Coordinates of C-alpha atoms and ligand atoms in Angstrom, one line a residue:
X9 CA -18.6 2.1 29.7
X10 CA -19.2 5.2 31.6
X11 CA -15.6 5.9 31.6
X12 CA -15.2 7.2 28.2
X13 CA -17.0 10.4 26.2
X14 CA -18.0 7.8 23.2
X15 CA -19.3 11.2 21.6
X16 CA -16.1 12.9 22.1
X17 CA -14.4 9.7 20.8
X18 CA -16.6 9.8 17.9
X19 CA -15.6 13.2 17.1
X20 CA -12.1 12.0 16.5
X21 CA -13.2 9.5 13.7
X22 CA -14.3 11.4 10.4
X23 CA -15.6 8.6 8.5
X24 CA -18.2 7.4 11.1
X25 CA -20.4 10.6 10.0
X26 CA -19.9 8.7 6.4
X27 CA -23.6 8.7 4.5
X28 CA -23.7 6.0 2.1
X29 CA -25.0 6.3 -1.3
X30 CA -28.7 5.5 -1.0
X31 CA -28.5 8.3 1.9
X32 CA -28.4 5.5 4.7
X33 CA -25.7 6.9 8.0
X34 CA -23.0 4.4 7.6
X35 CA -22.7 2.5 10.9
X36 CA -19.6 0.5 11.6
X37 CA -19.8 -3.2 12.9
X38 CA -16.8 -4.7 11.0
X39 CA -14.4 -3.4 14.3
X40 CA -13.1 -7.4 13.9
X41 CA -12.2 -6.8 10.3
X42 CA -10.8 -3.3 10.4
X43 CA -11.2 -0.6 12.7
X44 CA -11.6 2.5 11.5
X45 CA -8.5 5.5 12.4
X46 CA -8.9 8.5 14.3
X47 CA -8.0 11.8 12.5
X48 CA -4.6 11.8 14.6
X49 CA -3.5 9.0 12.7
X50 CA -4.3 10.4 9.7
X51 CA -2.9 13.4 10.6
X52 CA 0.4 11.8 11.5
X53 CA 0.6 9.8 8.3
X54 CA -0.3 12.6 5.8
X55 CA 2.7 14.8 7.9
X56 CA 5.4 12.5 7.3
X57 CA 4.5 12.2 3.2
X58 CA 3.8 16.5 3.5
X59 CA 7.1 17.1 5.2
X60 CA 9.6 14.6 5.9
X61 CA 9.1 11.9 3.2
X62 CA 12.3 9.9 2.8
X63 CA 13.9 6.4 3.1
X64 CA 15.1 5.4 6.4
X65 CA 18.7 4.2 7.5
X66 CA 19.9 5.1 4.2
X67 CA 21.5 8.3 3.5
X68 CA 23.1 11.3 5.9
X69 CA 20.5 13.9 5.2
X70 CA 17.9 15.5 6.9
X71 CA 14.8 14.0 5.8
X72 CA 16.5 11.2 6.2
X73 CA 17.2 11.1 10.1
X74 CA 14.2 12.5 10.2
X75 CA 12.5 9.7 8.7
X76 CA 15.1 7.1 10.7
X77 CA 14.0 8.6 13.9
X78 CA 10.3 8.2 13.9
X79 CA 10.4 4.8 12.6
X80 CA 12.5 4.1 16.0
X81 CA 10.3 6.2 18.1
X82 CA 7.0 4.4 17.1
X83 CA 8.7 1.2 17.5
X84 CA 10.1 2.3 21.1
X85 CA 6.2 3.7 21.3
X86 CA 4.8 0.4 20.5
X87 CA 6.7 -1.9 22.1
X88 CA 6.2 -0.1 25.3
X89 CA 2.1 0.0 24.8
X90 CA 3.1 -4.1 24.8
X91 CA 5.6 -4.4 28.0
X92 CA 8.1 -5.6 25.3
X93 CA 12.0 -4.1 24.6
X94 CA 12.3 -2.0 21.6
X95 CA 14.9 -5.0 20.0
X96 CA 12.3 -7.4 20.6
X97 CA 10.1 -6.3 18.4
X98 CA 10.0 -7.0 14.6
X99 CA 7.7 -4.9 12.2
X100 CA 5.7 -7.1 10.3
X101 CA 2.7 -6.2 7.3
X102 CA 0.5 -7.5 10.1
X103 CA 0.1 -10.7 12.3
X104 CA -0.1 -13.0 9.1
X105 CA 3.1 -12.2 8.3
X106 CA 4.6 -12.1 11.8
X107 CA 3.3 -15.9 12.2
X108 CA 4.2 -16.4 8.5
X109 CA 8.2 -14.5 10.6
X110 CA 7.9 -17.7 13.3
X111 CA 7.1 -20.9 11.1
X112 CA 9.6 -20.0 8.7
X113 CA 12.1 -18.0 11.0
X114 CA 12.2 -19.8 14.1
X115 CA 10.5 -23.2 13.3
X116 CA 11.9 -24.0 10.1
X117 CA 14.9 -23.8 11.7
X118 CA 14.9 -25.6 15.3
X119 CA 11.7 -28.3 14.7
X120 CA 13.0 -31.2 13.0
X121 CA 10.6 -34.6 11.2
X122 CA 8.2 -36.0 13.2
X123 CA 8.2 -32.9 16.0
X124 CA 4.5 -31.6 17.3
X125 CA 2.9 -28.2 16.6
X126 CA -0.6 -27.9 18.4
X127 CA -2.8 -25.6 17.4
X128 CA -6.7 -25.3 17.5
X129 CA -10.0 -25.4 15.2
X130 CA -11.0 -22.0 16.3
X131 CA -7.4 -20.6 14.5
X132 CA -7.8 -17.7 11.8
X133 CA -5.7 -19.0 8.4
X134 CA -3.3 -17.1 9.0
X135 CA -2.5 -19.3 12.2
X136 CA -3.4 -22.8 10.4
X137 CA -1.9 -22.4 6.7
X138 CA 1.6 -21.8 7.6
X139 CA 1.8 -24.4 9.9
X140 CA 0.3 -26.9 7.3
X141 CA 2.9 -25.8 4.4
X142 CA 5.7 -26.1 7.4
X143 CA 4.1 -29.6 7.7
X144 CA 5.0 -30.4 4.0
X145 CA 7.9 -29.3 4.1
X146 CA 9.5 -30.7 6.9
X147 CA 7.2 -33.8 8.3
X148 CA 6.0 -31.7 11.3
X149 CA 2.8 -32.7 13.0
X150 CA 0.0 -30.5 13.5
X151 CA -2.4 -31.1 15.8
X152 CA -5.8 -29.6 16.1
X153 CA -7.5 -29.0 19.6
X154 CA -11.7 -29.0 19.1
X155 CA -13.8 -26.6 20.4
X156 CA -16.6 -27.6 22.7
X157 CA -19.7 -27.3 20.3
X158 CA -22.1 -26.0 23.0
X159 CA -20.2 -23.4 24.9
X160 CA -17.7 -22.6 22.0
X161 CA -14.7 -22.9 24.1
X162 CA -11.9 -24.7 23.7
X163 CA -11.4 -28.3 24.6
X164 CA -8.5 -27.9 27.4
X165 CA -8.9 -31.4 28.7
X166 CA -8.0 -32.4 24.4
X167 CA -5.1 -29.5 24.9
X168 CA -3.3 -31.1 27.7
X169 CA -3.8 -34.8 25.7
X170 CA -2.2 -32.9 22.2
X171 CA 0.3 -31.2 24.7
X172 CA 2.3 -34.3 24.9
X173 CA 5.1 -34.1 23.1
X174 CA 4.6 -31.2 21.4
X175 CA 7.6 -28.7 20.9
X176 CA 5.1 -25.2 19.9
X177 CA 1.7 -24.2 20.6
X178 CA 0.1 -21.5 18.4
X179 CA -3.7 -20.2 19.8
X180 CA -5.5 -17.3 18.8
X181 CA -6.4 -14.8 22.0
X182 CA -9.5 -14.2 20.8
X183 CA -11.9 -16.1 18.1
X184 CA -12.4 -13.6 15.4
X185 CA -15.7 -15.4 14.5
X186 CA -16.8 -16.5 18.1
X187 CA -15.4 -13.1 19.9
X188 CA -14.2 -16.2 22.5
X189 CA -11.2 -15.0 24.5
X190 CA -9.4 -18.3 25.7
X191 CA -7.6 -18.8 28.7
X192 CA -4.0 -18.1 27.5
X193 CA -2.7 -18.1 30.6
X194 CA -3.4 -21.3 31.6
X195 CA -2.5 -22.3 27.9
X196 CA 0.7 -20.7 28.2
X197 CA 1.5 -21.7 31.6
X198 CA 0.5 -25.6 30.8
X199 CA 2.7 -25.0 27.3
X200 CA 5.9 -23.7 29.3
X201 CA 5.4 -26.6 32.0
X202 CA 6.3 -29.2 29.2
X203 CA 9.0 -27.0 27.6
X204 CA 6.8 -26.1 24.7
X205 CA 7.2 -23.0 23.0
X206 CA 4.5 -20.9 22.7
X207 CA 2.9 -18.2 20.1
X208 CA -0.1 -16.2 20.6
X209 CA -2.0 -14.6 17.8
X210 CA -3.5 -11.2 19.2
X211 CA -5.1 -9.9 16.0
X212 CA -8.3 -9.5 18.2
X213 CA -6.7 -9.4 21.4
X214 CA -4.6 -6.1 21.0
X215 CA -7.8 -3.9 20.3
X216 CA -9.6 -5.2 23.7
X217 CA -7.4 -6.0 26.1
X218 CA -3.8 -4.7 27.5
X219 CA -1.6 -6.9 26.0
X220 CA 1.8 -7.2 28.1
X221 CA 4.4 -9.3 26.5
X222 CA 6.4 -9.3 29.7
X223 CA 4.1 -10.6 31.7
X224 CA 2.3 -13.2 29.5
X225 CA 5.1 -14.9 28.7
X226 CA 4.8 -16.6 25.7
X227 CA 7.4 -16.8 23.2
X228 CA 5.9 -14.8 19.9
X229 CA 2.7 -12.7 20.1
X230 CA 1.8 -11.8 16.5
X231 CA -0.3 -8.5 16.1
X232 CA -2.0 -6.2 13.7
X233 CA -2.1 -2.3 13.7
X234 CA -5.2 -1.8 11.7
X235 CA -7.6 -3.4 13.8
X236 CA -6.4 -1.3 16.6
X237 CA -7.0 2.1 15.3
X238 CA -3.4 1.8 13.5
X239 CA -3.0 2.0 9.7
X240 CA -3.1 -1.4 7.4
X241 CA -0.2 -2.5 6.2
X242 CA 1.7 -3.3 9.6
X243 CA 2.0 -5.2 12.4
X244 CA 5.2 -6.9 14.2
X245 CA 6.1 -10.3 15.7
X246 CA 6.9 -9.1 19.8
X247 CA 9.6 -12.2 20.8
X248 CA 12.1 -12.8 23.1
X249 CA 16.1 -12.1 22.5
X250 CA 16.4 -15.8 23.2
X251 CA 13.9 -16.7 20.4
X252 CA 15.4 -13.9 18.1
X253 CA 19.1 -15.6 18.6
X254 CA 16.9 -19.0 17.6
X255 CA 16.1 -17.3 14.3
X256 CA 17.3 -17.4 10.6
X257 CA 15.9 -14.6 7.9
X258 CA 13.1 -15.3 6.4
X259 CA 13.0 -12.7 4.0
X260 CA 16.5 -11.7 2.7
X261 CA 17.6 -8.6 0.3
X262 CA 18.6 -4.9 1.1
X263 CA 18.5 -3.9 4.8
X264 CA 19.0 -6.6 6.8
X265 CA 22.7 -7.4 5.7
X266 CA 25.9 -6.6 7.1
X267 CA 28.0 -7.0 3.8
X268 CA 27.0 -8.7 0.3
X269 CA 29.6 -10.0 -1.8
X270 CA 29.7 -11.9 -4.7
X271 CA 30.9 -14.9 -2.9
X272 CA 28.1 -14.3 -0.3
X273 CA 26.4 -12.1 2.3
X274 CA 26.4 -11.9 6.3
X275 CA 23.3 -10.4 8.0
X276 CA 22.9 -8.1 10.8
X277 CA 22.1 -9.1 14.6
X278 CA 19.1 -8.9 15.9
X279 CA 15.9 -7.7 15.0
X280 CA 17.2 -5.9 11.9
X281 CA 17.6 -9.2 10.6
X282 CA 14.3 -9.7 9.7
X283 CA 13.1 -6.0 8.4
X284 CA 14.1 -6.4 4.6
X285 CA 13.7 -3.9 2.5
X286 CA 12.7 -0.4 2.6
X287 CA 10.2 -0.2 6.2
X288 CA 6.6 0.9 6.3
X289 CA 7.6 4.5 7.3
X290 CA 4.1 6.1 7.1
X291 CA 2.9 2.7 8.6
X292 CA 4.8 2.6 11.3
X293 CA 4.5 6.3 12.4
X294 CA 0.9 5.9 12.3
X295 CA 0.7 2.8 14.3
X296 CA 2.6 5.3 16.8
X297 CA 0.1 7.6 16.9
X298 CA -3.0 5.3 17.3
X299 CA -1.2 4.2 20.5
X300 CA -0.6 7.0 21.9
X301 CA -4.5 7.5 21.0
X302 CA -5.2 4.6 22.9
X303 CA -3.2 5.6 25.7
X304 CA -5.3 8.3 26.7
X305 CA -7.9 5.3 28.1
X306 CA -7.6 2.2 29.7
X307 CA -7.8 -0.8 27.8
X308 CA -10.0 -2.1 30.5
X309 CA -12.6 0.3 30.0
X310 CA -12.6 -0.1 26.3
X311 CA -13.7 -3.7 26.8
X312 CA -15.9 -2.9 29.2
X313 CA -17.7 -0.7 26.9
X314 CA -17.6 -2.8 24.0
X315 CA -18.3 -5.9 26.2
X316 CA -21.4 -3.9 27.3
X317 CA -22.6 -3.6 23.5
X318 CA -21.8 -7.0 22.2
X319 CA -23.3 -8.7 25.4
X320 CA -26.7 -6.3 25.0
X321 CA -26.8 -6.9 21.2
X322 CA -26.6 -11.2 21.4
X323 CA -28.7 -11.2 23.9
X324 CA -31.6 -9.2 22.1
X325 CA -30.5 -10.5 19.0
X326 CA -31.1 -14.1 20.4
X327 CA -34.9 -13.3 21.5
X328 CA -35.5 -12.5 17.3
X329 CA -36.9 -16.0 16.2
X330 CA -34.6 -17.3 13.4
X331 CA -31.9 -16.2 14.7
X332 CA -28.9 -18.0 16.2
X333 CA -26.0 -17.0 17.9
X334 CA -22.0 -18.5 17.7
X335 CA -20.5 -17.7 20.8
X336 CA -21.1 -16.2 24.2
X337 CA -21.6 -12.4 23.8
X338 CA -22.7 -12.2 27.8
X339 CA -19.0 -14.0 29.4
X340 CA -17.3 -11.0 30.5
X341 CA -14.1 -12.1 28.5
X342 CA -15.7 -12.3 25.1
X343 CA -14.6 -9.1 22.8
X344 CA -17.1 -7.3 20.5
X345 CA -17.7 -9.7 18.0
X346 CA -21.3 -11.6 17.7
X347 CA -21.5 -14.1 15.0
X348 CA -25.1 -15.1 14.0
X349 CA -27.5 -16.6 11.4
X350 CA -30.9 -16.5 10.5
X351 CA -32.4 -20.0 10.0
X352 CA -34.0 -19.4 6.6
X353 CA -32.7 -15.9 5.3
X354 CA -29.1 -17.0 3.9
X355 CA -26.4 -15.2 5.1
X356 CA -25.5 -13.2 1.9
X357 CA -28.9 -12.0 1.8
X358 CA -29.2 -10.7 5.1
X359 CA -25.6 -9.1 5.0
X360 CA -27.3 -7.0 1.3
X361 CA -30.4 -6.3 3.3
X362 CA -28.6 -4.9 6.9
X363 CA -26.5 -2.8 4.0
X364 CA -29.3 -1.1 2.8
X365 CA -30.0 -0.5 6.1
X366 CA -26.5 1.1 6.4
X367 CA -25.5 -1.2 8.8
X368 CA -21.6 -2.7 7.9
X369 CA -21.6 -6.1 8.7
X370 CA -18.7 -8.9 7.8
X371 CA -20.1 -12.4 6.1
X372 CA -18.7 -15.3 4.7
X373 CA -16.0 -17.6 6.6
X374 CA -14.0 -15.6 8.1
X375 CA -10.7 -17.1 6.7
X376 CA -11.8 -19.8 9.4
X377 CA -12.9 -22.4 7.5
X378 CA -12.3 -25.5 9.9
X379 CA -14.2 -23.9 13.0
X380 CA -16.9 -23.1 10.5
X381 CA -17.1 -27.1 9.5
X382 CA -16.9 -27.9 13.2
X383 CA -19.6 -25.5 13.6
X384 CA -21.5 -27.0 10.6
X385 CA -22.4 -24.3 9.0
X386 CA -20.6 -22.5 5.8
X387 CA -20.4 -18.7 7.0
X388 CA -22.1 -16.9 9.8
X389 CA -23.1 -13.1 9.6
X390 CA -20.9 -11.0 12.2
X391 CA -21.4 -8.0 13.7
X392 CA -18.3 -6.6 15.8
X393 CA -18.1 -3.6 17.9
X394 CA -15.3 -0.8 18.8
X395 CA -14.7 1.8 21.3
X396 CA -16.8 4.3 19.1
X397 CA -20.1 1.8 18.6
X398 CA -23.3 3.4 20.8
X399 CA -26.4 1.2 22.2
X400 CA -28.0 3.6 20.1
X401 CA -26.4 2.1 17.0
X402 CA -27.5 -1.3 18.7
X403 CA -31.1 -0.6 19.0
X404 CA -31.3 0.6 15.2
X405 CA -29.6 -2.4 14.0
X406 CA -31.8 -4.7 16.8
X407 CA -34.8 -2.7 14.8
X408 CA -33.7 -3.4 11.1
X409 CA -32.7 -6.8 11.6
X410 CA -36.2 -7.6 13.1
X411 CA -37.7 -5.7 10.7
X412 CA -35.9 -7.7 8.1
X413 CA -36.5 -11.3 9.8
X414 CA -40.1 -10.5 9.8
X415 CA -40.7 -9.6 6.1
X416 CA -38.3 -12.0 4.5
X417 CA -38.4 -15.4 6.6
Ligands
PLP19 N1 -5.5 -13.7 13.3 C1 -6.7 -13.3 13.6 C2 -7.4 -13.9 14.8 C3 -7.4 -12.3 12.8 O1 -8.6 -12.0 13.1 C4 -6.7 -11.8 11.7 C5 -7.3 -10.8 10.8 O2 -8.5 -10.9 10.4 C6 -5.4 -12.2 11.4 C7 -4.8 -13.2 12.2 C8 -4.6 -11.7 10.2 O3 -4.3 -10.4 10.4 P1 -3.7 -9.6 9.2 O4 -4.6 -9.8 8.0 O5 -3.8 -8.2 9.7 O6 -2.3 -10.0 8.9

């Protein structure tokens, strides 16, 4: 992490010198949730509704090109940041609805009865629900790869057995419970090798890695902006022009049609296809600026840095006796999220009491209800670090939690 000024970075984020209302310093470890937005992105958003509000692709005035073209320049921005073209890229409200854009856009419309979808046990909802409703609908199977319950990884010798046959594979990047990054590579590479399709949820990749379309390879990577310093509200399906041709609308109304008569409607080419409606403008131009944000680091030394934190905190956090750690904080892959519980202090509990300490932490399932049953436990505490998180954070938190596990177990 010696490669970036955290204090400088800090200094971009208003909120983080946040005091809560019983006078505790707010500090931030719900990165996996949300992260929080610099002031440039802010800045950017509050511009656009200050001086160039207006609908986009809809009238000949000024605002109104105005409004067109930054909507194009953050997608051009953002698809670059991701190795993909400008026309493969679809704005979604985030990666639930770009995955929510593939089962009923593309699978919907090219899986037929009986056809294979494989996905895994470690999957966020988002990346479990639409592929169970697609299964009512039209007699797909869906197949769940286990995770190993000792080294929380995926099962890839049960992969390659649910690989046969299957027609699409959708795996998250990264665990948003575990902070597990799984190999996609090899999960791509083994899906393309049997002519599977393949979609990649990068919710928590995109904050903690460089995510290159291009070169991955996969079919559909679904991502959010507001976990990566981008506003809420948006995110976009990245595919290929192959895939896109592959597609039918999912969502239909103003925007995406070439003519509507009463007798019927055609729909544009493309990605416009699947925008409906009038576009997260502000969204969209703020996503642009927390990239170019970003930009000004490499992703590599952000994980390194947040790697550094998570892999200090489990570790320390393992020593306090009670407490039990989901996942593996030290593998050099794992992001910045640390999922834990104490053995007698429930998990509600020790969320209210790391509060009072000011500490932000997420509990509960983490819309991942099967990993947590394969886990066997209900919820886990998680703690989940960003760019701007300091070991000094760490050792206040490492403090209160000890002090807390002391007085209450
Ligand atoms: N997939 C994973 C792995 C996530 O962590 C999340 C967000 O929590 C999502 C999908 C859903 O993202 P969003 O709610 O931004 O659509």
């Amino acid at each position: 992490g010696q490669m970036l000024d955290i204090k400088s970075i800090r200094a971009d984020f208003p909120i983080l010198d946040r005091v809560l209302p019983n006078g505790k310093k707010l500090v931030y470890f719900d990165n996996a949730a949300t992260s929080q937005k610099p002031q440039c992105v802010i800045d950017a958003m509050s511009n656009f509704y200050e001086n160039y509000n207006s609908n986009a692709h809809r009238a000949n005035h000024t605002l109104a090109d105005e409004a067109s073209s930054a909507l194009e320049n953050a997608r051009s921005q953002i698809s670059n940041f991701f190795g993909a073209k400008p026309e493969n890229m679809i704005y979604t409200s985030g990666a639930t609805e770009a995955i929510n854009l593939v089962s009923y856009g593309w699978a919907k419309n090219n899986l037929q009865y009986g056809d294979v979808i494989v996905i895994t046990e470690m999957e966020h909802h988002a990346d479990i629900v639409p592929w169970q409703e697609l299964s009512k609908e039209k007699g797909v199977e869906v197949r769940y790869v286990p995770i190993n319950n000792e080294t929380f990884t995926l099962d890839m010798e049960a992969f390659e057995i649910a690989l046969e046959g299957a027609s699409l594979v959708c795996v998250t990047h990264t665990s948003n419970v575990l902070g597990i990054r799984n190999p996609i590579e090899k999960i791509i590479e083994m899906s393309k090798e049997v002519g599977c399709k393949v979609l990649i949820d990068c919710a928590q990749g995109a904050p903690h890695e460089k995510i290159d379309f291009e070169n991955l390879g996969a079919d559909f990577l679904a991502i959010s902006a507001h976990k990566m310093a981008g506003p809420t509200g948006i995110g976009c399906l990245l595919t290929s022009t192959e895939r896109i041709q592959e597609m039918g609308p999912f969502m239909t109304g103003g925007s995406m049609i070439k003519t509507v008569t009463t007798n019927g409607s055609t729909f544009k080419d493309g990605h416009a296809m699947f925008e409906t409606g009038t576009p997260r403008i502000a969204e969209a131009i703020g996503w642009g600026a927390a990239v170019e944000w970003l930009d000004q680091f490499e992703m590599e030394d952000i994980h390194s840095h947040v790697h550094e934190i998570a892999a200090f905190a489990g570790n320390e956090m393992e020593k306090i006796p009670g407490i039990k750690i989901f996942g593996n904080p030290s593998n050099k892959d794992s992001s910045g999220a640390v999922s834990f519980l104490h053995d007698s202090i429930q998990s509600q509990d020790l969320a209210l009491l790391l509060d009072q300490g000011g500490y932000a932490v997420r509990t509960g399932h983490h819309c991942a209800q099967p990993l947590m049953d394969a886990l066997g436990v209900p919820s886990t505490n998680r703690a989940s670090f960003w760019i701007y998180n300091t070991k000094e954070e760490v050792d206040g938190f490492l403090e209160h939690l000890k002090y807390i596990c002391e007085r209450f177990s």
